[in-house]
PDB file of C-alpha atoms and ligand atoms in Angstrom:
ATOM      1  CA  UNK A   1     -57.247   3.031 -17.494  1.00 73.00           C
ATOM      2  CA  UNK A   2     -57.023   0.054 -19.463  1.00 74.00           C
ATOM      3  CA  UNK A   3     -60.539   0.480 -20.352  1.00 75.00           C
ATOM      4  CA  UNK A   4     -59.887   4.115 -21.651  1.00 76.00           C
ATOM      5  CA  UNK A   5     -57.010   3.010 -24.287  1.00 84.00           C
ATOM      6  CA  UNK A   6     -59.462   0.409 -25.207  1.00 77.00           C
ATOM      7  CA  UNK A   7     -61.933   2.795 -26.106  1.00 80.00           C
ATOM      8  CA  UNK A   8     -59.367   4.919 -27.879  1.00 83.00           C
ATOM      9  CA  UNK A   9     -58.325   2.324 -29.682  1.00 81.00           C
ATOM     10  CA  UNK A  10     -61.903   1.641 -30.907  1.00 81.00           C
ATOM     11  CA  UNK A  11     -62.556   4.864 -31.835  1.00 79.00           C
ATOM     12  CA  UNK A  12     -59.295   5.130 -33.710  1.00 79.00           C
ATOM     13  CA  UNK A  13     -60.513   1.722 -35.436  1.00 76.00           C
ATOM     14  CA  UNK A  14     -63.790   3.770 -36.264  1.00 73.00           C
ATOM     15  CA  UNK A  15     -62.311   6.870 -37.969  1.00 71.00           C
ATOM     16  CA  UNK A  16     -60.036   4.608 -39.705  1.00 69.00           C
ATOM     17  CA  UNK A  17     -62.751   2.315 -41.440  1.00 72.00           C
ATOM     18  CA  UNK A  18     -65.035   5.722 -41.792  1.00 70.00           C
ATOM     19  CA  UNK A  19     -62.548   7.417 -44.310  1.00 69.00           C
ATOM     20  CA  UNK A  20     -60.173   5.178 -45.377  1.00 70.00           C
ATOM     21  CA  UNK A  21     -62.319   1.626 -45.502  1.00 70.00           C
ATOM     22  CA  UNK A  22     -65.648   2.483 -46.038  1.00 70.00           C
ATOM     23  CA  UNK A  23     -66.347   1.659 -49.926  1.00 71.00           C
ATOM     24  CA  UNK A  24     -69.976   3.350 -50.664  1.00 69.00           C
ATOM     25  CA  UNK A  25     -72.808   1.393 -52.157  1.00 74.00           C
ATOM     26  CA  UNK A  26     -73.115   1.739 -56.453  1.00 77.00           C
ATOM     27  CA  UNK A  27     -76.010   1.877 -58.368  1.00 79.00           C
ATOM     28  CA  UNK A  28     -76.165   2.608 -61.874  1.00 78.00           C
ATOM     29  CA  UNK A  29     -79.529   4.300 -63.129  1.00 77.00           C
ATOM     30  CA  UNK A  30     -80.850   3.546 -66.428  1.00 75.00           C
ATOM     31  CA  UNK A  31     -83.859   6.421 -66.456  1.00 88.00           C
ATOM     32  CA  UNK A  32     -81.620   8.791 -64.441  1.00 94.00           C
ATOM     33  CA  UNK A  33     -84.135   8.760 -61.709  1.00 95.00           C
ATOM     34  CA  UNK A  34     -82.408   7.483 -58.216  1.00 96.00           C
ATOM     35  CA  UNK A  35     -83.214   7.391 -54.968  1.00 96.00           C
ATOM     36  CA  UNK A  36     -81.047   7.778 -52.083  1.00 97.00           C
ATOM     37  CA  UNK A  37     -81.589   6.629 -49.095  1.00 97.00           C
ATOM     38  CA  UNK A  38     -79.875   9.889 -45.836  1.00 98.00           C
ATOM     39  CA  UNK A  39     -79.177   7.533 -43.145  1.00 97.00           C
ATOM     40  CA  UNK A  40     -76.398   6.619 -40.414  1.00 94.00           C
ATOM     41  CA  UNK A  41     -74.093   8.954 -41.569  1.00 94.00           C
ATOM     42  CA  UNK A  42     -73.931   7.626 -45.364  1.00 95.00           C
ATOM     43  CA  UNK A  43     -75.584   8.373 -48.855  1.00 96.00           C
ATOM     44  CA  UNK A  44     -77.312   5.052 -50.246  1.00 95.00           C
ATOM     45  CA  UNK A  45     -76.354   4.507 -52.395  1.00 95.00           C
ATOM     46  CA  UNK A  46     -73.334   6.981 -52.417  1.00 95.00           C
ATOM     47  CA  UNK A  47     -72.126   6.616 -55.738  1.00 95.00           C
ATOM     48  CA  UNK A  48     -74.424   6.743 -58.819  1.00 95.00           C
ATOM     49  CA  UNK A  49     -73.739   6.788 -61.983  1.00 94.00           C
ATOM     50  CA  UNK A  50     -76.164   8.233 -64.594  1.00 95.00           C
ATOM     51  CA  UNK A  51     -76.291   8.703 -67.765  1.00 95.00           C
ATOM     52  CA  UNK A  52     -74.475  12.215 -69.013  1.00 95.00           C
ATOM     53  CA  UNK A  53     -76.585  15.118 -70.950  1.00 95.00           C
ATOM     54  CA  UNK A  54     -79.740  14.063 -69.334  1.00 95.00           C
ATOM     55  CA  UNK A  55     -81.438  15.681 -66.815  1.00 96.00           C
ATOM     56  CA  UNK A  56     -81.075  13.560 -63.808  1.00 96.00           C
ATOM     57  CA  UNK A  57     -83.654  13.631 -60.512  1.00 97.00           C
ATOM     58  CA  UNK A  58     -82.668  12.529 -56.991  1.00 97.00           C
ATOM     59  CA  UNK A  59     -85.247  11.998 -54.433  1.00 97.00           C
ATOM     60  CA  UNK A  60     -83.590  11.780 -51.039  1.00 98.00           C
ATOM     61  CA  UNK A  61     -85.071   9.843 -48.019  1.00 98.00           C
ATOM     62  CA  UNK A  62     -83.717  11.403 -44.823  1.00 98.00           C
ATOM     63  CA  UNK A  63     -84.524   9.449 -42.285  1.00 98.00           C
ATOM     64  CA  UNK A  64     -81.897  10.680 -40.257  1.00 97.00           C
ATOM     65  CA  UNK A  65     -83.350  13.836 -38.109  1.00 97.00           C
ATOM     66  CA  UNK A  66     -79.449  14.608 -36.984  1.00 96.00           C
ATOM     67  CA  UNK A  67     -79.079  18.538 -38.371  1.00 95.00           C
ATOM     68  CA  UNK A  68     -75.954  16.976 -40.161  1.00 93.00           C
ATOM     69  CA  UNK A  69     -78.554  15.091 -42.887  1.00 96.00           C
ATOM     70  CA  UNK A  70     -79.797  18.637 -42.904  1.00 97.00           C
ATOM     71  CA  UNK A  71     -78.575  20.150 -46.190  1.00 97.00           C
ATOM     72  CA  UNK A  72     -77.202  18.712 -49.825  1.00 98.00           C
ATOM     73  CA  UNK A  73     -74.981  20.607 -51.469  1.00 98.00           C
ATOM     74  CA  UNK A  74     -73.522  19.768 -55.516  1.00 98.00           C
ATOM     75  CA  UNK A  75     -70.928  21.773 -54.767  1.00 97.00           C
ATOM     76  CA  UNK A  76     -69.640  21.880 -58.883  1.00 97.00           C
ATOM     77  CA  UNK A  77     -73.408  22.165 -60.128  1.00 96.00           C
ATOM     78  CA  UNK A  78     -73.977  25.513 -56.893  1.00 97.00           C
ATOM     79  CA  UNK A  79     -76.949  23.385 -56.249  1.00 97.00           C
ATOM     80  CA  UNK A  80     -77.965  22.829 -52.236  1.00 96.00           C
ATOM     81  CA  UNK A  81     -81.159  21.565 -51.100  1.00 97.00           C
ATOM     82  CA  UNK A  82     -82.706  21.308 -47.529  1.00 98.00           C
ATOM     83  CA  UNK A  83     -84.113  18.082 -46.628  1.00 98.00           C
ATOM     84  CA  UNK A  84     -86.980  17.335 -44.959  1.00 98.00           C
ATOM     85  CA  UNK A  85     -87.716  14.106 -43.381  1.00 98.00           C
ATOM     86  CA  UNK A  86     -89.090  11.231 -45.200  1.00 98.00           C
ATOM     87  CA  UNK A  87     -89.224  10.880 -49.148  1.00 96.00           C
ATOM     88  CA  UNK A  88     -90.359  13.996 -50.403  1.00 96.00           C
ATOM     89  CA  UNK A  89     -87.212  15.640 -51.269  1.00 98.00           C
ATOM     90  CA  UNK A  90     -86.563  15.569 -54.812  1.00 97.00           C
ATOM     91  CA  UNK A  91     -83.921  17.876 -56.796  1.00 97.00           C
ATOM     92  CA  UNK A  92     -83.269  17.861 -60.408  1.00 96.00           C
ATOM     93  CA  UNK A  93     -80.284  18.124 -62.150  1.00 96.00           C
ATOM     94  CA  UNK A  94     -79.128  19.852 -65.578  1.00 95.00           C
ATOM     95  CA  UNK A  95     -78.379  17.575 -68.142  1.00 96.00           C
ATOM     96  CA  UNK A  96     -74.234  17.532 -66.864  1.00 96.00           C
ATOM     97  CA  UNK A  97     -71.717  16.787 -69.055  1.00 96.00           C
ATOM     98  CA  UNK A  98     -69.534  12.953 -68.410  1.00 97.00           C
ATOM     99  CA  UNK A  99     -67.571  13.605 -64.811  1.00 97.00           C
ATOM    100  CA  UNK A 100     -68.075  13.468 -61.425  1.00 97.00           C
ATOM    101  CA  UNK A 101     -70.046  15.641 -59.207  1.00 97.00           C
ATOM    102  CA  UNK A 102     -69.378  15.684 -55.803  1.00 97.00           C
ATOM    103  CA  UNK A 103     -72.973  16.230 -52.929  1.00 98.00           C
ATOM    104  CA  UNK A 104     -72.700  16.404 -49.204  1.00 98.00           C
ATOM    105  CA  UNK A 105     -73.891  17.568 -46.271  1.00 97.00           C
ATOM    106  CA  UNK A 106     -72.831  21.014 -44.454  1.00 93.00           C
ATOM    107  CA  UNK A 107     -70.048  19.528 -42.839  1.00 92.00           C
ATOM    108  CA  UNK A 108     -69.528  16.896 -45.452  1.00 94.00           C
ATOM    109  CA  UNK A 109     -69.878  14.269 -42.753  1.00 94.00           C
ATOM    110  CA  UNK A 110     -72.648  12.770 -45.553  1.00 96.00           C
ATOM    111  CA  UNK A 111     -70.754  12.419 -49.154  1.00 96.00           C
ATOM    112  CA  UNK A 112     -71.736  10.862 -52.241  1.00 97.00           C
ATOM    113  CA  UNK A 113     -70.230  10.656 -55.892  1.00 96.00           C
ATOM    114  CA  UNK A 114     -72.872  11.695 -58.956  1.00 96.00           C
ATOM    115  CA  UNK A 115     -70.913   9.723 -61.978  1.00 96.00           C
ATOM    116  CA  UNK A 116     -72.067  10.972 -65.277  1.00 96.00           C
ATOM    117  CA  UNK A 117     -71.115   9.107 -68.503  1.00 94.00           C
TER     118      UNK A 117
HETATM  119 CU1   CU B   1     -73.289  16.938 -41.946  1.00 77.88          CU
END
């Protein structure tokens, strides 16, 4: 018993730090060419900035084979990619005017900020 509400309370601790906590990595791209690393659950790094009215390119790295890492989706741009695994996924933006621009995953387990100024 005792080792049940432990686990609960672990797992609460978990959700917690997952969307509350958890601060994603920056980067800040001066060629508008990024890479971004699918793994664990997270986008790195999961918020870029670039700069705005330039085309931008992204080349994911999945190197998480989970179905969830599957699929990224710029929801505001009605871009979505599938991923395969490894580094050969790369998707290229517009030229997007300064704002942010929201990816993720399916089930937006995996999200990431696109920060164009
Ligand atoms: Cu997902």
């Amino acid at each position: 018993m005792l080792m049940i509400n432990i686990l609960g309370a672990l797992l609460i601790a978990a959700i917690i730090y997952w969307f509350w906590l958890y601060k994603p990595e920056q980067t800040q791209s001066d060629d508008n060419k990024v890479k971004v690393v699918v793994n664990n659950g997270v986008y790195q790094p999961g918020h870029i900035k670039v700069a705005a009215n330039k085309e931008v390119e992204l080349i994911f790295d999945r190197q998480d084979s989970a179905p969830c890492a599957e699929m990224v989706i710029f929801p505001q741009l009605d871009i979505s990619k599938t991923l395969v695994m490894g580094d050969g996924n790369t998707i290229k933006l517009p030229a997007l005017e300064a704002g942010e621009y929201d990816f993720h995953c399916q089930m937006q387990m995996y999200k990431g900020k696109l920060i164009a100024q």
